[in-house]
C-alpha positions as MATLAB code, in Angstrom:
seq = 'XXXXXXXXXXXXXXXXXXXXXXXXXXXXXXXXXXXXXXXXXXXXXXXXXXXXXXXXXXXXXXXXXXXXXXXXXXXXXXXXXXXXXXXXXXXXXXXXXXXXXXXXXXXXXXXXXXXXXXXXXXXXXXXXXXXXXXXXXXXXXXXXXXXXXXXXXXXXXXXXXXXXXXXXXXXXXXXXXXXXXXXXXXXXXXXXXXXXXXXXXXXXXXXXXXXXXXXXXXXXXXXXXXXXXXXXXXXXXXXXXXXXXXXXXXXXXXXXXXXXXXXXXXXXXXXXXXXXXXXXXXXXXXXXXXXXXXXXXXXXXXXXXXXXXXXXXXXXXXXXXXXXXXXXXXXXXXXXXXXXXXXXXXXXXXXXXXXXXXXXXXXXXXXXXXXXXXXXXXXXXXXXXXXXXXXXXXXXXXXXXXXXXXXXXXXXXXXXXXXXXXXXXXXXXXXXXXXXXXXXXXXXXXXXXXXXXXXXXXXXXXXXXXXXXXXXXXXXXXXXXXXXXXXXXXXXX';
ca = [
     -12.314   17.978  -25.804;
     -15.612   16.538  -25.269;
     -18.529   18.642  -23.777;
     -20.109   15.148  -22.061;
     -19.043   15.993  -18.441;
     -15.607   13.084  -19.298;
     -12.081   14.063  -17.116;
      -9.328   14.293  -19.479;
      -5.700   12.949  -18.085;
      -2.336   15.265  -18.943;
       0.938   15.121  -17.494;
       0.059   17.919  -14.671;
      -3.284   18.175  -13.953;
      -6.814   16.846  -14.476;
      -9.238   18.532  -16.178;
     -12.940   18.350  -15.141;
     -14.996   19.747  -18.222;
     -18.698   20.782  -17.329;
     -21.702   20.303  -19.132;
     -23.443   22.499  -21.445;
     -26.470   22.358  -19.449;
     -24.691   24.845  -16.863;
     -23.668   21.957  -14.490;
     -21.068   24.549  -13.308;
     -18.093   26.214  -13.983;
     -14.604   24.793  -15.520;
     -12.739   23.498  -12.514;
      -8.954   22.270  -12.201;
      -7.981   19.091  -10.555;
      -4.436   18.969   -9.788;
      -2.944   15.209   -9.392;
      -2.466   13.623   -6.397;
       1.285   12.368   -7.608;
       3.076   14.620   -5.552;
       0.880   13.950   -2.091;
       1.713    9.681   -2.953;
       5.263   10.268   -3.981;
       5.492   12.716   -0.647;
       3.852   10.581    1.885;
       5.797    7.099    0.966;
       9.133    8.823    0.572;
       8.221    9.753    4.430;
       7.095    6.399    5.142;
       9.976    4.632    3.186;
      13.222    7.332    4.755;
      11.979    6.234    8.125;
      10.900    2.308    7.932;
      14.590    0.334    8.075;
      15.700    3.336   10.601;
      12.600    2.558   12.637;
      13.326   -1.159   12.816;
      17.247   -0.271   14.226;
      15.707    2.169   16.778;
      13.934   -1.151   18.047;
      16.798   -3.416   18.074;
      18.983   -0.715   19.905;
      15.890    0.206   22.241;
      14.862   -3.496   23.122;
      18.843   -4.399   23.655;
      19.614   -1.104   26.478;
      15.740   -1.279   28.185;
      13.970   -4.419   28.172;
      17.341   -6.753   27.993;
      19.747   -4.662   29.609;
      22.893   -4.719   28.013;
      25.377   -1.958   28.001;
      25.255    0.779   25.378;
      28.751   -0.017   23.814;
      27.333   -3.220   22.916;
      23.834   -2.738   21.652;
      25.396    0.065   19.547;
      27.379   -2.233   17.548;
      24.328   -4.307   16.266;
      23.499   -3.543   12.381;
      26.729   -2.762   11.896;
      29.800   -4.995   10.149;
      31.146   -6.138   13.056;
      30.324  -10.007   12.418;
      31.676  -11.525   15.810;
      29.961  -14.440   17.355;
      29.158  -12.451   20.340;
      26.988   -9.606   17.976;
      25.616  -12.171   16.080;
      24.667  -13.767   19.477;
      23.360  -10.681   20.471;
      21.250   -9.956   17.423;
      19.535  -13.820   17.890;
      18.474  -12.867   21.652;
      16.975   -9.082   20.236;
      15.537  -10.103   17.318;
      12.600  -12.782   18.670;
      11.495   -9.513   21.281;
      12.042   -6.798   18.018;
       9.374   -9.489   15.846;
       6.324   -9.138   18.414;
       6.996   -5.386   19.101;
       6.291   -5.277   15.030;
       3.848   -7.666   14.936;
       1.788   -5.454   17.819;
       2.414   -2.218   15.974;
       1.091   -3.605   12.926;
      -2.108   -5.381   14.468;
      -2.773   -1.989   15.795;
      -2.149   -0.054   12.596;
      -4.882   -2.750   11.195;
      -7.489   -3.652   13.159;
      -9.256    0.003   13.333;
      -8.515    0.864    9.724;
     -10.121   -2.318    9.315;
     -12.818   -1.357   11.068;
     -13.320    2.093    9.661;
     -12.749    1.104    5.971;
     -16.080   -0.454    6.336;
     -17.969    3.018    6.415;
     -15.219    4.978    4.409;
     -15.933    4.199    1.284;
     -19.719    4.497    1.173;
     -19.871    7.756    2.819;
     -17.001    9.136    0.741;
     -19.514    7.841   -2.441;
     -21.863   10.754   -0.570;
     -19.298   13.165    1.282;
     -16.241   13.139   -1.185;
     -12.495   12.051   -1.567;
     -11.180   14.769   -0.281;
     -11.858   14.757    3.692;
     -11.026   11.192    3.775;
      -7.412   12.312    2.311;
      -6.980   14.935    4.526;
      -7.497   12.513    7.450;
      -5.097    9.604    6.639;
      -2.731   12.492    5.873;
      -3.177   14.074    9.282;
      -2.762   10.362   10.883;
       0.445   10.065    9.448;
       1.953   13.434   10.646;
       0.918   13.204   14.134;
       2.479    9.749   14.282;
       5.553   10.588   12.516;
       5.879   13.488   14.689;
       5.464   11.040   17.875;
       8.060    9.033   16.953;
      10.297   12.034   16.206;
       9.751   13.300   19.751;
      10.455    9.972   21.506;
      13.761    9.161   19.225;
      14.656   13.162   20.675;
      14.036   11.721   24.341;
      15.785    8.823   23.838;
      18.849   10.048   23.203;
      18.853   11.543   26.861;
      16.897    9.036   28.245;
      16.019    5.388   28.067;
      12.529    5.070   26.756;
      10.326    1.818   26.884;
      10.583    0.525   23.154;
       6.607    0.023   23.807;
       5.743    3.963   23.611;
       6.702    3.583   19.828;
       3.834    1.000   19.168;
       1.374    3.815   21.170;
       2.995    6.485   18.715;
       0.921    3.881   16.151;
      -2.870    5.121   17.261;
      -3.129    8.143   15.716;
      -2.577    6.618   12.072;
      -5.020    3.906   13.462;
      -7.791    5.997   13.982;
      -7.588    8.341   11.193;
      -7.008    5.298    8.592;
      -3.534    5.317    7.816;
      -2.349    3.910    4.149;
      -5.747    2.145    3.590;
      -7.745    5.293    3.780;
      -4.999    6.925    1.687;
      -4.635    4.370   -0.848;
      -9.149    3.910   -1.209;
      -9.203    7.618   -1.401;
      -6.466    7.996   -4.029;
      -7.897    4.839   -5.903;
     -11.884    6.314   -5.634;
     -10.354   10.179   -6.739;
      -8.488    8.223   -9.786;
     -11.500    6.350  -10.549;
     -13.928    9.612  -10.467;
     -11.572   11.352  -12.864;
     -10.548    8.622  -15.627;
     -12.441    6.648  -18.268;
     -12.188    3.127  -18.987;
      -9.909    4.037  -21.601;
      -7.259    5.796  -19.721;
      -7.991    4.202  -16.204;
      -5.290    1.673  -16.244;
      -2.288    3.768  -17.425;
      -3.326    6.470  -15.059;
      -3.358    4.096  -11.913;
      -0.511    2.867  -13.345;
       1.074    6.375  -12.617;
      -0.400    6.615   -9.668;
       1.616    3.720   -8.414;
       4.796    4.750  -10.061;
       4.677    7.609   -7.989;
       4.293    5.874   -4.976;
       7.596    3.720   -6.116;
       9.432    6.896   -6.985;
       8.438    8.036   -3.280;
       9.859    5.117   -1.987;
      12.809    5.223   -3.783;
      13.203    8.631   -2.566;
      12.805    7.355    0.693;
      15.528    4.096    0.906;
      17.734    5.594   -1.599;
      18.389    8.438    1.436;
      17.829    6.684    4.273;
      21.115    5.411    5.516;
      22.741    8.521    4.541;
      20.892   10.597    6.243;
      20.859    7.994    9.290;
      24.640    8.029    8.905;
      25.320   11.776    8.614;
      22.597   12.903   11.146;
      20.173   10.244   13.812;
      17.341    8.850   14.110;
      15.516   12.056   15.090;
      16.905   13.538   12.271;
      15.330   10.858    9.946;
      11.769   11.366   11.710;
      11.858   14.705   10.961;
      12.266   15.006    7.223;
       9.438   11.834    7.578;
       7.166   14.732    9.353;
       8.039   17.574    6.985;
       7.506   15.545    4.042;
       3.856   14.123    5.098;
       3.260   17.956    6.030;
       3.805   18.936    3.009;
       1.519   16.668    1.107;
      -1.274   17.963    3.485;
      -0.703   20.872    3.096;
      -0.918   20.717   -0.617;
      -4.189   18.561   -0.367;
      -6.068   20.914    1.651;
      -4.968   23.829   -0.689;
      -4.420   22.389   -4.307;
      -6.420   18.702   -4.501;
     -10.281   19.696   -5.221;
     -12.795   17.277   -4.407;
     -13.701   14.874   -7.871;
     -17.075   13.869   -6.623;
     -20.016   15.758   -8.106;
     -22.343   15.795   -4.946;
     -25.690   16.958   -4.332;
     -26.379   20.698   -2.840;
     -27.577   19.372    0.279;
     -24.277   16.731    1.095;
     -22.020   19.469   -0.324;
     -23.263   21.365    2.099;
     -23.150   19.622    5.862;
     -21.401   20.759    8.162;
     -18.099   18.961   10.021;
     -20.388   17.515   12.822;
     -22.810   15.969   10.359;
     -20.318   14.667    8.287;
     -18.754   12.672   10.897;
     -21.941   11.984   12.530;
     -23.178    9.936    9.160;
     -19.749    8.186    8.892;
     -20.826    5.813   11.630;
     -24.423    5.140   10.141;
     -24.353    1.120    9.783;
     -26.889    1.727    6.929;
     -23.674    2.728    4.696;
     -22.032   -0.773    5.643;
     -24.915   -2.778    4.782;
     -25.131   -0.936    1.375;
     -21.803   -1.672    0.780;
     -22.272   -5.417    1.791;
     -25.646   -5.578   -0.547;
     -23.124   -4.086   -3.496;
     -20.462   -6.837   -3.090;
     -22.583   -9.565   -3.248;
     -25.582   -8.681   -5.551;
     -25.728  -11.157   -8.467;
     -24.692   -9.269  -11.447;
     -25.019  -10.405  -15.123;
     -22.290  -12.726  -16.122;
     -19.518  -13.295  -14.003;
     -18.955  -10.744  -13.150;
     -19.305  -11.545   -9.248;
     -16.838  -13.971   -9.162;
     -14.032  -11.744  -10.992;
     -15.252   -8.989   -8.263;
     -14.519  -11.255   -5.742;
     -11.502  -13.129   -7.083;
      -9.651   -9.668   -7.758;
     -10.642   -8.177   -3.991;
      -9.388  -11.794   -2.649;
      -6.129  -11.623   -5.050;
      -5.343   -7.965   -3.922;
      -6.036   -9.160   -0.354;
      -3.782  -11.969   -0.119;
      -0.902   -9.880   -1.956;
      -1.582   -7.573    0.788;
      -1.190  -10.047    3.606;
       2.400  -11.407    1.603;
       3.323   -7.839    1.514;
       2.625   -7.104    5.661;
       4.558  -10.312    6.201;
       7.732  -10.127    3.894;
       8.109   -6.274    5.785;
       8.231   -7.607    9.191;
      10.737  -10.142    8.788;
      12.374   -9.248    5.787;
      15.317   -7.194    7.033;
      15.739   -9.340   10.074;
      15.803  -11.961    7.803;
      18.917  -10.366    5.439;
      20.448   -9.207    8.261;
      20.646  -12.747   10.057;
      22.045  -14.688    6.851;
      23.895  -12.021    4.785;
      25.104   -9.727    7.473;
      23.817   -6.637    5.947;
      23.430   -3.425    7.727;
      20.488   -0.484    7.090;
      22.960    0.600    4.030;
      22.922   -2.498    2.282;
      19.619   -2.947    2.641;
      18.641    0.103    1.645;
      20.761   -0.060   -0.986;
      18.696   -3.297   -1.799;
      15.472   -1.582   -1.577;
      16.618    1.367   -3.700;
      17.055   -1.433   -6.244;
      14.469   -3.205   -6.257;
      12.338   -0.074   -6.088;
      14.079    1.406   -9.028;
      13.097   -2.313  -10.994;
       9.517   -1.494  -10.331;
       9.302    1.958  -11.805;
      11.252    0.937  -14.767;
       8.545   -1.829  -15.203;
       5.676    0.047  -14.368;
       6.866    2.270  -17.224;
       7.485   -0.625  -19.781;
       4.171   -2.446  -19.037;
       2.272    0.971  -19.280;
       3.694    2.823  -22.419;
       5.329   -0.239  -23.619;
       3.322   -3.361  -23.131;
      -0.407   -1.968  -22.832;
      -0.283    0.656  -25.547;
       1.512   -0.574  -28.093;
       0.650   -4.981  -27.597;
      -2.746   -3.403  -26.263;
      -2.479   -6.626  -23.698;
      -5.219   -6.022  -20.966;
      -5.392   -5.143  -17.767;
      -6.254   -9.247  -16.732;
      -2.806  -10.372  -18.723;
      -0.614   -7.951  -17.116;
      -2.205   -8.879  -13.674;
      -1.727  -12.646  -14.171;
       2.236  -10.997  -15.810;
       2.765   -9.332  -12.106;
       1.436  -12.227   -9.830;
       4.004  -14.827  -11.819;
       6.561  -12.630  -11.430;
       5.864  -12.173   -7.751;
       5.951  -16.279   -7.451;
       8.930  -16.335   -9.137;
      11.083  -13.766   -6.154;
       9.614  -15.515   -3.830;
      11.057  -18.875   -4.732;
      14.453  -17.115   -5.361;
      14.022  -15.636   -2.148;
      13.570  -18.827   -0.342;
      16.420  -20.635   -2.183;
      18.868  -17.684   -1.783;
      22.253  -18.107    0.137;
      24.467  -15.357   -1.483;
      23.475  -11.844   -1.991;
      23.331  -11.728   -5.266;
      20.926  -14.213   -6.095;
      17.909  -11.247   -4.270;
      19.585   -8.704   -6.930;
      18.938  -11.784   -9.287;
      15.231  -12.009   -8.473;
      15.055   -8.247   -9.172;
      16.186   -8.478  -12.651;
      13.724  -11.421  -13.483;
      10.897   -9.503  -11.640;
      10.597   -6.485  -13.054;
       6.685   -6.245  -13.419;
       5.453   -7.101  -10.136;
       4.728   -3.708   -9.348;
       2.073   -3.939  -11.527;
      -0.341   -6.016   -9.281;
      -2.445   -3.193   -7.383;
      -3.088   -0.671  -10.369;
      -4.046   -3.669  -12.384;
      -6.378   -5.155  -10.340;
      -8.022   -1.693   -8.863;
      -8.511   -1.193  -12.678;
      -9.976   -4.475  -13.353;
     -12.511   -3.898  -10.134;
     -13.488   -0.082  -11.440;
     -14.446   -1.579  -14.826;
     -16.016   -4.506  -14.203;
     -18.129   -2.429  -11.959;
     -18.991    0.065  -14.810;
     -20.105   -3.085  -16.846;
     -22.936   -4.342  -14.292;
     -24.777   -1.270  -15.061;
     -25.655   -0.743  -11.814;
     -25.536    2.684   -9.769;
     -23.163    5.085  -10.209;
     -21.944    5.437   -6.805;
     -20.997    1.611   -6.290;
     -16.853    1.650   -6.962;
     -16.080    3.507   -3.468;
     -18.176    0.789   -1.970;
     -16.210   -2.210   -3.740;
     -13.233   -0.191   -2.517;
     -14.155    0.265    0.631;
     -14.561   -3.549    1.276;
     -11.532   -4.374   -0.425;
      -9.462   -2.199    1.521;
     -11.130   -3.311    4.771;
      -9.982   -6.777    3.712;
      -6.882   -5.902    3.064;
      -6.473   -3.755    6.166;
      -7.054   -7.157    8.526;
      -4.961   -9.726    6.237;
      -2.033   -8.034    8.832;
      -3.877   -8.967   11.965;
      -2.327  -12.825   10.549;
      -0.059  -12.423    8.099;
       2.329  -10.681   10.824;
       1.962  -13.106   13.402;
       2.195  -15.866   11.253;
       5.464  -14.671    9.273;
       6.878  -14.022   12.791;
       6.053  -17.389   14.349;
       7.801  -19.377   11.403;
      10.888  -16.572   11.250;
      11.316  -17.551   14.976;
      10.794  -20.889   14.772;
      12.825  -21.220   11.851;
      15.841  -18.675   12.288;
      18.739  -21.059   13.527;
      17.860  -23.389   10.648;
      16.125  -22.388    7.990;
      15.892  -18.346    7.977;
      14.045  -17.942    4.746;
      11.498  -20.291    5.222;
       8.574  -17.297    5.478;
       9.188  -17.059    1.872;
       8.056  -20.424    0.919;
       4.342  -19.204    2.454;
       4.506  -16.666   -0.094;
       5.715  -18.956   -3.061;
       2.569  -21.136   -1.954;
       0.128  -18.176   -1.529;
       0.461  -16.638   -4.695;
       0.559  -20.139   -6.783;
      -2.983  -19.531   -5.355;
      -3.455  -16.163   -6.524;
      -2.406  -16.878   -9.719;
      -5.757  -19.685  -10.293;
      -7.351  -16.972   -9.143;
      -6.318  -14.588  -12.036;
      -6.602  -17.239  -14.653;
      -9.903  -17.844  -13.912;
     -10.954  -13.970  -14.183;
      -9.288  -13.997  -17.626;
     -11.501  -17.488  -18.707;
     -14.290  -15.498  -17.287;
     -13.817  -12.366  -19.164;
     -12.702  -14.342  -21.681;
     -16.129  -16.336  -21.978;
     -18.390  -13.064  -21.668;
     -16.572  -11.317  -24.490;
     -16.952  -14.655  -26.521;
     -21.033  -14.293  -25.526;
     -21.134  -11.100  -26.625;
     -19.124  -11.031  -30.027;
     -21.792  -14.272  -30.792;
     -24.793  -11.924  -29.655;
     -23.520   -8.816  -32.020;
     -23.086  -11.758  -34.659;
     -26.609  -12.988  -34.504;
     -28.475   -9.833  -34.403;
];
């Protein structure tokens, strides 16, 4: 074990080994698996249940039909007059989505532009806490109003409001930079990959979790029911950040110790956004730049595919395959299941043993990701989406690969230290607004296009991520050509 000050990864926890020069005491860092795998098996047990609380909630208050007949929607009755009902809900169920999410993004947006750098000054840790505390007061929200509603009948509009609290503490993009800036603090460039790698199959596992149990415990229990395991769950991950996470960045006496008030007193200092700005556009030797940029823009559009697909997707299966929350969830289990499976092949299969880099298997994941979306879009039995799984199995591989590629091509400008929670800072805030149109636009086309051509949304994506994949391409030519330089340099000296 070396004595240089380097984080070690294991299996359970993370290993912070001080210096010789007394820079202080051996400390612990436990991993932040369980709080990801926690907080998306929340997010993932409620999201399909969620989306039937709206149909049911839009069909008795804002269009007024009886409860015996709204209650029969997502279920296998196939009859022309359900599937007539479902066409009239579904356009009104779209924009209450599409509102919730432009809410959940515009002030994450917004924040994500001071997270970052004053988490490069203040730490990980309170910037975890807060995202975590965003999600329990709005899962707990929800789980009061689906409690009212079953007594009353509630204006399906007081679940978008339930939305602000994750807003304004950050929600998943101030979860996801802080996990991503902890990971980075803690890991070489060595080990970075595999360990983000982990990170995300966590998150999958969570989600498994999470749609694997969903429509049995919607089945056996109701939709309050559902919201509160959600609550418990993202409880519990607080509770063990606050007790068991320590903070990874090494910070100076007097930032270490500020008080509450000062802390979120500098968060709102625009001198932290316009040193983030100057650190995502300084020249930098190489080009190194335009990977920056190309990986933040590739991760950014994935993003806005991602926010689409989820608003439309289940309205979508529902409307040409007649499935209800089981089999979708059943469908999500699946396809959740492929990703962990892959993240595990590309990791301890593909990386370690082919040694292929981090660029290859990014360029690997996007492909794939073109290649379900044109399945997608062609489908017209069910199988052919379990098809696309099978063929797909490494698209899960696009965010740890490309936070990796960012982390180390910002080691190799040799500039400050404290530059990665900028770069993902601003790459979060980009990703945060890519809902803000990606949901209205997937909308617009799923309503325009649902009595002829339901899967037409997935065409967009097909086309979007032919993009992203020049995009990735070029990086490896890029990396490719500065690799080349310096093998030539080494050569000639």
């Amino acid at each position: 074990m070396s004595s240089s000050g380097t984080l070690t990864p294991s299996n359970s926890v993370e290993t912070l080994v001080s210096t010789n020069d007394g820079d202080g005491p051996r400390r612990k860092y436990f991993t932040l698996e369980p709080v990801v795998l926690l907080v998306f098996f929340g997010y993932n047990v409620c999201s399909t249940v969620f989306q039937d609380q709206l149909v049911f909630q839009v069909c008795v208050s804002e269009l007024g039909y009886n409860f015996s007949d709204c209650i029969v929607l997502g279920t296998n009755n196939e009859s022309q007059v359900v599937q007539d009902l479902e066409k009239a809900v579904q356009p009104y169920v779209a924009d209450l989505i599409m509102t919730k999410s432009v809410v959940e993004a515009v002030i994450p947006a917004f924040l994500s532009l001071f997270i970052g750098p004053w988490s490069d000054k203040f730490g990980r840790k309170p910037m975890i806490v807060a995202s975590l505390t965003g999600f329990f007061l709005t899962f707990l929200i929800i789980c009061i109003l689906c409690a009212v509603s079953d007594a009353y009948i509630i204006n399906p509009w007081y679940y978008v409001l339930a939305s602000i609290p994750i807003a304004i503490l950050g929600g998943i993009c101030t979860l996801i930079t802080g996990t991503f800036c902890y990971i980075a603090d803690i890991t070489t460039e060595k080990d970075r990959a595999v360990k983000m790698g982990v990170i995300e199959a966590a998150l999958f596992v969570g989600l498994l979790f999470g749609s694997g149990s969903s429509s049995y415990i919607y089945a056996w229990s109701n939709t309050t029911t559902v919201f509160g395991i959600a609550t418990g769950s993202v409880f519990l991950a607080l509770l063990y950040t606050i007790f068991f996470i320590e903070e990874s960045k090494q910070m100076n006496e007097m930032d270490s110790r500020s008080s509450i008030p000062t802390m979120i007193r500098e968060l709102f200092r625009f001198e932290l956004v316009r040193d983030m700005f100057v650190v995502c556009f300084r020249k930098r030797r190489n080009h190194d730049r335009a990977i920056i940029w190309m990986v933040m823009i590739s991760l950014g559009f994935s993003i806005f595919i991602m926010e689409g697909n989820q608003q439309v997707y289940f309205l979508f299966v529902r409307d040409v395959f007649a499935w209800t929350v089981r089999n979708f969830t059943i469908y999500c289990t699946t396809n959740t299941l492929s990703l962990i499976f892959g993240n595990m092949i590309a990791m301890y299969g593909l990386k370690r043993f082919f040694n292929l880099s981090e660029t290859t298997l990014a360029i690997i994941a996007f492909s794939s990701c073109f290649l379900d979306s044109i399945i997608s879009a062609v489908a017209f039995h069910s199988w052919h989406l379990y098809l696309a799984i099978g063929l797909t199995l490494l698209k899960g591989l696009v965010s740890p690969m490309c936070r990796s590629i960012l982390a180390t091509t910002s080691e190799h400008s040799n500039m400050d230290g404290n530059e990665i929670g900028k770069i993902y800072s601003f790459t979060t805030s980009l990703e945060s607004l890519m809902p803000i149109a990606a949901v209205p636009l997937y909308s617009q086309v799923y309503k325009a296009t649902i009595n002829t051509y339901p899967g037409a949304f997935n065409i967009i994506s097909a086309v979007i991520y032919g993009g992203i994949l020049v995009c990735m391409v070029l990086v490896y030519v890029f990396q490719k050509m500065y690799h080349n330089v310096s093998y030539s340099n080494v050569i000639n000296s």
